[in-house]
Short mmCIF file of C-alpha atoms in Angstrom, two decimals:
data_model
loop_
_atom_site.label_atom_id
_atom_site.label_comp_id
_atom_site.label_asym_id
_atom_site.label_seq_id
_atom_site.Cartn_x
_atom_site.Cartn_y
_atom_site.Cartn_z
CA UNK A 1 -9.53 19.02 6.68
CA UNK A 2 -6.75 17.29 4.71
CA UNK A 3 -5.71 14.03 6.29
CA UNK A 4 -2.97 11.63 5.36
CA UNK A 5 -4.43 8.13 5.68
CA UNK A 6 -3.16 4.61 5.20
CA UNK A 7 -6.11 2.24 5.30
CA UNK A 8 -4.48 -1.14 4.56
CA UNK A 9 -2.04 -2.57 7.16
CA UNK A 10 -1.88 -5.79 9.09
CA UNK A 11 -1.55 -6.70 12.80
CA UNK A 12 0.76 -9.04 14.56
CA UNK A 13 -1.86 -11.82 13.95
CA UNK A 14 -1.40 -11.87 10.13
CA UNK A 15 0.98 -14.38 8.58
CA UNK A 16 4.47 -12.89 7.83
CA UNK A 17 3.74 -9.86 10.08
CA UNK A 18 6.07 -8.52 12.74
CA UNK A 19 5.16 -9.36 16.35
CA UNK A 20 5.62 -5.59 16.93
CA UNK A 21 2.65 -4.75 14.73
CA UNK A 22 0.65 -3.42 17.69
CA UNK A 23 -1.36 -0.29 18.21
CA UNK A 24 1.21 1.01 20.69
CA UNK A 25 3.98 0.77 18.04
CA UNK A 26 1.96 1.69 14.96
CA UNK A 27 0.80 5.06 16.37
CA UNK A 28 4.15 6.72 17.18
CA UNK A 29 5.74 5.50 13.93
CA UNK A 30 2.78 6.78 11.95
CA UNK A 31 3.26 10.19 13.46
CA UNK A 32 6.91 10.28 12.46
CA UNK A 33 5.90 9.24 8.93
CA UNK A 34 3.41 12.08 8.71
CA UNK A 35 0.12 10.10 8.85
CA UNK A 36 -2.89 11.11 10.88
CA UNK A 37 -5.29 8.19 10.15
CA UNK A 38 -4.53 4.53 9.98
CA UNK A 39 -6.52 1.40 9.33
CA UNK A 40 -6.32 -1.15 12.06
CA UNK A 41 -6.08 -4.10 9.71
CA UNK A 42 -7.25 -7.60 10.66
CA UNK A 43 -10.49 -6.45 12.20
CA UNK A 44 -12.17 -9.88 11.95
CA UNK A 45 -9.60 -11.40 14.33
CA UNK A 46 -11.13 -11.73 17.81
CA UNK A 47 -7.78 -11.33 19.67
CA UNK A 48 -6.85 -8.26 17.63
CA UNK A 49 -10.24 -6.69 18.31
CA UNK A 50 -9.69 -7.23 22.06
CA UNK A 51 -6.33 -5.49 21.86
CA UNK A 52 -7.90 -2.57 19.97
CA UNK A 53 -10.61 -2.25 22.71
CA UNK A 54 -8.06 -2.47 25.49
CA UNK A 55 -5.43 -0.11 23.89
CA UNK A 56 -7.47 2.65 22.32
CA UNK A 57 -9.97 5.27 23.35
CA UNK A 58 -13.24 5.30 21.37
CA UNK A 59 -13.67 8.74 19.84
CA UNK A 60 -17.11 7.99 18.41
CA UNK A 61 -18.43 7.27 14.95
CA UNK A 62 -16.03 4.38 14.26
CA UNK A 63 -12.77 6.03 15.31
CA UNK A 64 -10.38 4.56 17.85
CA UNK A 65 -7.52 6.75 19.08
CA UNK A 66 -4.09 6.23 20.62
CA UNK A 67 -1.18 8.65 21.02
CA UNK A 68 -2.76 11.29 18.76
CA UNK A 69 -3.25 8.83 15.89
CA UNK A 70 -6.77 7.90 14.87
CA UNK A 71 -7.68 4.39 13.68
CA UNK A 72 -10.59 3.10 11.60
CA UNK A 73 -11.43 -0.56 11.53
CA UNK A 74 -10.27 -2.29 8.36
CA UNK A 75 -9.56 -5.83 7.33
CA UNK A 76 -8.41 -7.77 4.29
CA UNK A 77 -10.25 -11.05 3.39
CA UNK A 78 -9.07 -13.72 0.98
CA UNK A 79 -12.18 -14.93 -0.81
CA UNK A 80 -12.87 -17.37 -3.61
CA UNK A 81 -10.15 -17.71 -6.27
CA UNK A 82 -7.68 -16.39 -3.75
CA UNK A 83 -8.81 -12.82 -4.44
CA UNK A 84 -8.07 -10.26 -1.70
CA UNK A 85 -10.66 -7.66 -0.74
CA UNK A 86 -10.17 -4.61 1.52
CA UNK A 87 -13.09 -3.77 3.87
CA UNK A 88 -13.61 -0.66 5.99
CA UNK A 89 -15.94 -1.24 8.95
CA UNK A 90 -18.21 1.25 10.79
CA UNK A 91 -17.44 0.12 14.41
CA UNK A 92 -16.15 -2.68 16.56
CA UNK A 93 -19.57 -4.18 17.31
CA UNK A 94 -20.15 -4.69 13.56
CA UNK A 95 -16.63 -6.06 13.23
CA UNK A 96 -17.45 -8.69 15.87
CA UNK A 97 -20.79 -9.63 14.18
CA UNK A 98 -19.31 -9.87 10.73
CA UNK A 99 -16.50 -11.99 12.05
CA UNK A 100 -19.02 -14.32 13.50
CA UNK A 101 -20.94 -14.46 10.27
CA UNK A 102 -18.04 -14.84 7.88
CA UNK A 103 -17.71 -18.46 6.85
CA UNK A 104 -14.08 -19.17 7.51
CA UNK A 105 -11.98 -21.89 9.16
CA UNK A 106 -8.96 -19.81 9.99
CA UNK A 107 -10.26 -16.42 11.20
CA UNK A 108 -9.03 -17.13 14.72
CA UNK A 109 -5.57 -18.12 13.40
CA UNK A 110 -4.73 -15.67 10.69
CA UNK A 111 -5.52 -11.96 10.70
CA UNK A 112 -6.39 -12.12 7.02
CA UNK A 113 -9.15 -14.76 6.99
CA UNK A 114 -9.94 -17.03 4.09
CA UNK A 115 -13.52 -17.69 2.94
CA UNK A 116 -15.21 -19.59 0.13
CA UNK A 117 -17.53 -16.64 -0.54
CA UNK A 118 -16.96 -15.01 -3.98
CA UNK A 119 -16.69 -11.33 -4.38
CA UNK A 120 -20.33 -10.71 -4.95
CA UNK A 121 -21.32 -12.75 -1.89
CA UNK A 122 -18.77 -10.97 0.27
CA UNK A 123 -19.95 -7.59 -1.06
CA UNK A 124 -23.59 -8.45 -0.19
CA UNK A 125 -22.60 -9.61 3.33
CA UNK A 126 -20.65 -6.47 4.33
CA UNK A 127 -23.09 -4.10 2.70
CA UNK A 128 -25.71 -5.25 5.17
CA UNK A 129 -23.58 -3.44 7.73
CA UNK A 130 -22.81 -0.28 5.73
CA UNK A 131 -19.16 -1.26 5.15
CA UNK A 132 -16.99 -0.07 2.30
CA UNK A 133 -15.41 -2.69 0.12
CA UNK A 134 -13.10 -2.87 -2.91
CA UNK A 135 -10.39 -5.07 -4.40
CA UNK A 136 -7.06 -5.02 -2.54
CA UNK A 137 -3.91 -4.53 -4.76
CA UNK A 138 -6.26 -5.15 -7.67
CA UNK A 139 -3.64 -6.11 -10.30
CA UNK A 140 -1.14 -8.34 -8.53
CA UNK A 141 -0.69 -11.80 -9.97
CA UNK A 142 -1.21 -13.99 -6.92
CA UNK A 143 -4.22 -12.40 -5.17
CA UNK A 144 -5.41 -9.44 -7.16
CA UNK A 145 -8.94 -9.30 -8.55
CA UNK A 146 -7.79 -8.69 -12.13
CA UNK A 147 -5.65 -11.80 -12.22
CA UNK A 148 -8.93 -13.75 -12.37
CA UNK A 149 -11.36 -11.34 -13.99
CA UNK A 150 -11.22 -9.06 -16.99
CA UNK A 151 -13.90 -6.76 -15.45
CA UNK A 152 -14.42 -5.62 -11.87
CA UNK A 153 -18.19 -6.19 -12.41
CA UNK A 154 -17.58 -9.86 -13.14
CA UNK A 155 -16.15 -10.17 -9.60
CA UNK A 156 -18.62 -8.06 -7.61
CA UNK A 157 -21.69 -7.94 -9.98
CA UNK A 158 -22.28 -4.52 -8.45
CA UNK A 159 -20.09 -1.41 -8.20
CA UNK A 160 -17.62 -1.62 -5.25
CA UNK A 161 -16.62 1.56 -3.44
CA UNK A 162 -12.97 1.92 -4.53
CA UNK A 163 -10.03 0.20 -6.21
CA UNK A 164 -6.77 -0.24 -4.35
CA UNK A 165 -3.91 -0.03 -6.86
CA UNK A 166 -1.13 -1.89 -5.02
CA UNK A 167 2.58 -1.21 -4.97
CA UNK A 168 3.26 -2.37 -8.59
CA UNK A 169 0.73 0.02 -10.22
CA UNK A 170 -0.21 3.70 -10.22
CA UNK A 171 -2.88 6.00 -11.54
CA UNK A 172 -1.22 6.35 -14.92
CA UNK A 173 -1.43 2.63 -15.51
CA UNK A 174 -4.88 2.11 -14.06
CA UNK A 175 -6.47 4.92 -16.08
CA UNK A 176 -5.82 3.10 -19.25
CA UNK A 177 -8.78 0.87 -18.26
CA UNK A 178 -12.02 2.58 -19.20
CA UNK A 179 -14.26 0.84 -16.64
CA UNK A 180 -12.20 2.37 -13.81
CA UNK A 181 -13.06 5.96 -14.74
CA UNK A 182 -15.79 6.08 -12.16
CA UNK A 183 -13.81 4.68 -9.25
CA UNK A 184 -11.73 6.44 -6.68
CA UNK A 185 -8.28 4.96 -6.35
CA UNK A 186 -6.71 4.14 -2.97
CA UNK A 187 -3.00 3.81 -2.37
CA UNK A 188 -2.12 2.01 0.87
CA UNK A 189 0.98 0.38 2.33
CA UNK A 190 -0.16 -3.16 3.10
CA UNK A 191 2.43 -2.87 5.88
CA UNK A 192 3.39 -5.94 7.86
CA UNK A 193 5.68 -4.08 10.28
CA UNK A 194 5.60 -0.69 12.01
CA UNK A 195 8.86 0.64 10.58
CA UNK A 196 8.27 4.05 8.80
CA UNK A 197 9.77 2.67 5.64
CA UNK A 198 6.79 0.30 5.52
CA UNK A 199 3.92 2.13 7.20
CA UNK A 200 2.73 4.82 4.80
CA UNK A 201 4.98 3.79 1.94
CA UNK A 202 1.76 4.45 0.07
CA UNK A 203 -1.02 6.66 1.46
CA UNK A 204 -3.95 8.86 0.52
CA UNK A 205 -4.42 12.56 1.14
CA UNK A 206 -8.20 12.76 1.76
CA UNK A 207 -10.55 15.63 2.46
CA UNK A 208 -12.65 14.94 5.54
CA UNK A 209 -15.29 17.04 7.32
CA UNK A 210 -14.06 15.46 10.56
CA UNK A 211 -12.32 12.27 11.67
CA UNK A 212 -15.15 9.77 11.59
CA UNK A 213 -16.33 6.74 9.75
CA UNK A 214 -19.20 8.73 8.33
CA UNK A 215 -16.81 11.33 6.93
CA UNK A 216 -14.50 8.67 5.51
CA UNK A 217 -17.45 7.01 3.76
CA UNK A 218 -18.68 10.34 2.41
CA UNK A 219 -15.23 11.30 1.14
CA UNK A 220 -14.69 8.01 -0.71
CA UNK A 221 -18.25 7.96 -2.06
CA UNK A 222 -17.91 11.55 -3.30
CA UNK A 223 -14.29 11.04 -4.53
CA UNK A 224 -12.78 13.58 -2.16
CA UNK A 225 -9.34 12.04 -2.31
CA UNK A 226 -7.04 14.94 -3.12
CA UNK A 227 -3.80 13.08 -3.80
CA UNK A 228 -2.49 9.56 -4.04
CA UNK A 229 1.11 8.89 -2.87
CA UNK A 230 2.82 5.68 -3.85
CA UNK A 231 5.95 3.87 -4.90
CA UNK A 232 7.35 4.21 -8.35
CA UNK A 233 5.47 1.15 -9.69
CA UNK A 234 8.39 -0.58 -11.31
CA UNK A 235 9.91 -0.89 -7.83
CA UNK A 236 7.00 -3.17 -6.94
CA UNK A 237 7.89 -6.89 -6.74
CA UNK A 238 5.27 -7.90 -9.25
CA UNK A 239 5.55 -5.13 -11.76
CA UNK A 240 7.21 -7.09 -14.54
CA UNK A 241 6.78 -10.70 -15.71
CA UNK A 242 9.49 -12.70 -14.04
CA UNK A 243 10.56 -16.04 -12.64
CA UNK A 244 9.65 -16.63 -8.99
CA UNK A 245 12.81 -18.67 -8.38
CA UNK A 246 15.64 -16.92 -10.20
CA UNK A 247 13.81 -13.52 -10.62
CA UNK A 248 14.84 -13.20 -14.28
CA UNK A 249 12.68 -10.72 -16.16
CA UNK A 250 11.10 -12.53 -19.06
CA UNK A 251 9.19 -11.35 -22.12
CA UNK A 252 5.54 -12.21 -21.46
CA UNK A 253 5.02 -13.67 -24.91
CA UNK A 254 8.06 -15.95 -24.45
CA UNK A 255 6.72 -16.86 -21.02
CA UNK A 256 3.44 -17.90 -22.50
CA UNK A 257 5.09 -19.95 -25.23
CA UNK A 258 7.00 -21.74 -22.48
CA UNK A 259 3.84 -22.37 -20.48
CA UNK A 260 5.06 -19.99 -17.78
CA UNK A 261 8.10 -22.23 -16.92
CA UNK A 262 11.55 -20.72 -16.62
CA UNK A 263 14.63 -22.40 -17.96
CA UNK A 264 15.79 -22.65 -14.35
CA UNK A 265 12.79 -24.73 -13.48
CA UNK A 266 10.97 -21.99 -11.65
CA UNK A 267 7.48 -20.64 -12.20
CA UNK A 268 6.87 -17.47 -14.14
CA UNK A 269 4.36 -15.00 -12.84
CA UNK A 270 2.69 -12.52 -15.19
CA UNK A 271 3.62 -8.91 -14.23
CA UNK A 272 1.18 -6.18 -13.38
CA UNK A 273 2.52 -4.07 -16.30
CA UNK A 274 1.60 -6.77 -18.84
CA UNK A 275 -1.72 -7.70 -17.17
CA UNK A 276 -2.86 -4.09 -17.40
CA UNK A 277 -1.79 -3.99 -21.05
CA UNK A 278 -4.02 -7.04 -21.76
CA UNK A 279 -7.18 -5.35 -20.39
CA UNK A 280 -6.42 -1.74 -21.18
CA UNK A 281 -8.64 0.25 -23.57
CA UNK A 282 -6.24 3.09 -24.17
CA UNK A 283 -2.51 3.30 -24.94
CA UNK A 284 -2.25 6.48 -22.84
CA UNK A 285 -4.14 7.13 -19.61
CA UNK A 286 -7.36 9.09 -19.74
CA UNK A 287 -7.88 10.62 -16.32
CA UNK A 288 -11.41 11.58 -15.25
CA UNK A 289 -11.85 15.18 -14.01
CA UNK A 290 -12.04 14.06 -10.36
CA UNK A 291 -8.78 12.07 -10.44
CA UNK A 292 -6.31 13.62 -8.06
CA UNK A 293 -2.56 13.96 -8.62
CA UNK A 294 -0.39 10.92 -8.11
CA UNK A 295 2.90 11.60 -6.31
CA UNK A 296 5.71 8.98 -6.48
CA UNK A 297 7.38 8.27 -3.16
CA UNK A 298 10.31 6.29 -1.86
CA UNK A 299 11.01 5.46 1.75
CA UNK A 300 13.61 7.92 3.20
CA UNK A 301 15.50 5.07 4.94
CA UNK A 302 15.96 3.41 1.57
CA UNK A 303 17.69 6.44 0.13
CA UNK A 304 19.89 6.77 3.25
CA UNK A 305 20.80 3.08 3.08
CA UNK A 306 21.78 3.46 -0.55
CA UNK A 307 23.98 6.46 0.10
CA UNK A 308 25.83 4.87 2.99
CA UNK A 309 25.75 1.26 1.74
CA UNK A 310 24.15 0.01 5.05
CA UNK A 311 21.11 -1.99 5.92
CA UNK A 312 17.87 -0.04 6.52
CA UNK A 313 17.61 -0.97 10.20
CA UNK A 314 21.29 -0.42 11.05
CA UNK A 315 22.35 2.24 13.59
CA UNK A 316 23.99 4.35 10.89
CA UNK A 317 20.84 4.57 8.74
CA UNK A 318 18.37 4.90 11.60
CA UNK A 319 20.42 7.58 13.40
CA UNK A 320 20.58 9.72 10.27
CA UNK A 321 16.85 9.19 9.62
CA UNK A 322 16.08 10.24 13.23
CA UNK A 323 18.18 13.39 12.92
CA UNK A 324 16.31 14.46 9.83
CA UNK A 325 12.97 13.86 11.54
CA UNK A 326 14.01 15.72 14.63
CA UNK A 327 14.90 18.72 12.56
CA UNK A 328 12.07 18.68 10.03
CA UNK A 329 9.07 16.87 11.61
CA UNK A 330 7.96 14.01 9.40
CA UNK A 331 9.42 11.75 6.75
CA UNK A 332 6.87 12.89 4.17
CA UNK A 333 7.95 16.50 4.66
CA UNK A 334 11.62 15.58 4.26
CA UNK A 335 11.01 13.69 1.04
CA UNK A 336 8.70 16.26 -0.57
CA UNK A 337 8.56 19.65 1.08
CA UNK A 338 11.75 20.64 2.93
CA UNK A 339 14.08 22.84 0.82
CA UNK A 340 17.18 20.92 -0.22
CA UNK A 341 19.45 23.63 1.13
CA UNK A 342 18.06 22.96 4.62
CA UNK A 343 18.60 19.21 4.27
CA UNK A 344 22.09 19.82 2.98
CA UNK A 345 23.04 21.47 6.28
CA UNK A 346 22.26 18.23 8.00
CA UNK A 347 23.73 15.85 5.41
CA UNK A 348 24.84 16.92 1.92
CA UNK A 349 24.96 13.28 0.63
CA UNK A 350 21.39 12.58 1.69
CA UNK A 351 20.31 15.93 0.23
CA UNK A 352 21.82 14.82 -3.11
CA UNK A 353 19.90 11.53 -2.96
CA UNK A 354 16.63 13.36 -2.19
CA UNK A 355 17.28 15.75 -5.05
CA UNK A 356 17.76 12.80 -7.38
CA UNK A 357 14.49 11.37 -6.15
CA UNK A 358 12.63 14.61 -6.61
CA UNK A 359 13.89 15.29 -10.12
CA UNK A 360 13.28 11.67 -11.25
CA UNK A 361 17.01 11.02 -12.06
CA UNK A 362 17.06 7.73 -10.12
CA UNK A 363 17.38 4.72 -12.47
CA UNK A 364 15.25 1.65 -11.63
CA UNK A 365 15.80 -1.97 -12.53
CA UNK A 366 12.16 -3.17 -12.43
CA UNK A 367 11.00 -5.77 -9.97
CA UNK A 368 9.08 -8.95 -10.77
CA UNK A 369 8.44 -12.49 -9.63
CA UNK A 370 8.35 -11.47 -5.97
CA UNK A 371 11.60 -9.42 -5.98
CA UNK A 372 11.47 -5.63 -5.49
CA UNK A 373 13.11 -3.43 -8.03
CA UNK A 374 16.54 -1.93 -7.63
CA UNK A 375 17.47 1.75 -7.69
CA UNK A 376 20.70 3.45 -8.73
CA UNK A 377 21.77 7.07 -8.88
CA UNK A 378 25.01 9.10 -9.04
CA UNK A 379 25.93 10.58 -5.69
CA UNK A 380 28.86 12.27 -4.04
CA UNK A 381 29.96 11.27 -0.54
CA UNK A 382 33.72 11.85 -0.65
CA UNK A 383 34.04 14.32 -3.52
CA UNK A 384 34.23 11.49 -6.02
CA UNK A 385 31.11 10.59 -7.90
CA UNK A 386 30.17 6.94 -8.02
CA UNK A 387 27.08 4.91 -8.74
CA UNK A 388 25.24 2.92 -6.11
CA UNK A 389 22.75 0.12 -6.62
CA UNK A 390 20.50 -1.05 -3.82
CA UNK A 391 18.03 -3.91 -3.72
CA UNK A 392 14.61 -3.34 -2.13
CA UNK A 393 14.17 -7.00 -1.12
CA UNK A 394 14.15 -6.16 2.58
CA UNK A 395 11.90 -3.18 1.97
#
């Protein structure tokens, strides 16, 4: 069976996460997005594990279900050198035991615990329990694995199970690095709130024998990911080298010459685009035969907000989003599958925006330094064409 899965999210116990990031909210929003399988996130946090146990029904073989959405236990851990690792866990008893064994001073405070273990030590610990592990958002400049290492094997010493690309990279960028030719890529949202423009903003379409941890493990090990869906990478907030204070995009060579200090006094962070160019082996991507298609996505609410020049969570935007979902089922279908003529019957302006998205005629001012990119496209709301620009900072 083909399943849409987002393995990397956070609970209400992670820093900067919404208090609404609870199973009871995540499940219905995931259905509206078009997901069937969701990571729990934060599965080393004792209070979150208790909520999972009290809220869900155990379906067997590592799957916890609520409101027709299945959950598998996942967590992100910040290890040595501030590198983030994504872990998929077989069941809740193992999650409790690993939580007890993980050397960490903040695991009862923050859903994403910090540990002094390095990547290899963390790998060895979780592999004792048959977990899956790989670098989270592998290229990002603050906490990605490649910001500290030129090779994935320098970090783990052994071969991890997958590489998570992150919002600022895609398959075309990552497949310029020869050592990644044997790894399946995961595209996940890293969502900190249950809004559908965050949950599933990146997801994986994966072939499973059934919904179970064993099947998830088999699919990742055998590279049965059939498609990766993710943001246009230059919308990511770390795609380009930029100042973290004024967000000016800065030539990486000039940034180095100025010791990563901006003229405004701010700190410059190396962009994912440049970091990949430093470690790339090819100018053009060389995709292995098993590599699935990569489909670029944008949250539907962002497009609606652009058209109507309103905030994403305003009544105007949300009511139009809800009408489209009521008529067509899920956000993913509206963005990708529903004929434009059908969407036009509901709202011709939104149909035009979706057409622009589908035919790649949206212009992007790249993001960097912690600021998301900006999009612009020609659209027609009142018979007069104009150009709209929207920032994704509240994305």
